[in-house]
Tab-separated table of C-alpha atoms in Angstrom:
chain	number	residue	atom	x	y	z
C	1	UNK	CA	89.642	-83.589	189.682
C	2	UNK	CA	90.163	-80.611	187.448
C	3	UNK	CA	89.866	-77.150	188.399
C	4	UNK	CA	86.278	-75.559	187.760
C	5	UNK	CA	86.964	-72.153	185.542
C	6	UNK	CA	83.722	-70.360	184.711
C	7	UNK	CA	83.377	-69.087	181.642
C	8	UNK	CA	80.841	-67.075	179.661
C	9	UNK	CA	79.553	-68.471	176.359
C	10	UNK	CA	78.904	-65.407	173.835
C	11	UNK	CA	75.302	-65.379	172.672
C	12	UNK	CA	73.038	-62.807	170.675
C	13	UNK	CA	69.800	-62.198	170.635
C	14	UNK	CA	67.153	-62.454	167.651
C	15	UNK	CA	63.799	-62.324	166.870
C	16	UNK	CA	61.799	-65.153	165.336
C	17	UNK	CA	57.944	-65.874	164.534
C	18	UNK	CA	56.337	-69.054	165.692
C	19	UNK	CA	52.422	-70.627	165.214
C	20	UNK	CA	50.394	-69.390	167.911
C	21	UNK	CA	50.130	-73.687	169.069
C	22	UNK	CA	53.822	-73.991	168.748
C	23	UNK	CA	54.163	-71.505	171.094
C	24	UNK	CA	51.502	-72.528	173.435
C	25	UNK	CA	53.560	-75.957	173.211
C	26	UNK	CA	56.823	-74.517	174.227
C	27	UNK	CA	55.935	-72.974	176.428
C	28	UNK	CA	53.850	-75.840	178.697
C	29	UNK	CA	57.375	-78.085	178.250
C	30	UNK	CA	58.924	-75.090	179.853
C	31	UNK	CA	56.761	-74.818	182.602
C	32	UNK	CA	56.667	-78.800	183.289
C	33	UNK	CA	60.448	-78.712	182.723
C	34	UNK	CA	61.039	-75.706	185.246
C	35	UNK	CA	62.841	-74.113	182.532
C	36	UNK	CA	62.506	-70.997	180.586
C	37	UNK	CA	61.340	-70.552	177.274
C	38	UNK	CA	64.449	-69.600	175.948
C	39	UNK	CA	66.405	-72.854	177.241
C	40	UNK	CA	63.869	-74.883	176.103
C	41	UNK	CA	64.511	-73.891	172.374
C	42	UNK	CA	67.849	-73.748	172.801
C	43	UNK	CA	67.933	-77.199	173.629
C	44	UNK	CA	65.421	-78.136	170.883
C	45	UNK	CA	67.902	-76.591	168.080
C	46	UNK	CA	70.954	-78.165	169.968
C	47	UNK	CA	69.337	-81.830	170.142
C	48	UNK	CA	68.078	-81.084	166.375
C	49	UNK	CA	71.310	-80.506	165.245
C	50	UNK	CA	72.738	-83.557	166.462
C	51	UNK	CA	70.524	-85.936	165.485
C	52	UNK	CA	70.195	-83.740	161.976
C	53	UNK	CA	71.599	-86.558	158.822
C	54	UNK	CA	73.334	-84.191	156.797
């Protein structure tokens, strides 16, 4: 087994502006999920761009 080295991804922050529902949406998948908002969009844009068909 390989040795576990921690690392720490860079991120920023931004601001964006979302529907009033769309929000409401995220943010009952985040609470069923036990997640926060934030990871819940991350994951959104990350699963969007891998299933994007360029």
């Amino acid at each position: 087994m390989s040795e576990f080295k921690p690392i720490k991804q860079e991120k920023t922050v931004i601001s964006i502006r979302l529907d009033v529902d769309m929000l409401k949406t995220i943010d009952e998948i985040s609470a069923e999920a036990d997640i926060s908002r934030n990871e819940l969009i991350v994951q959104c844009i990350d699963y969007a761009f891998k299933n994007f068909k360029r």
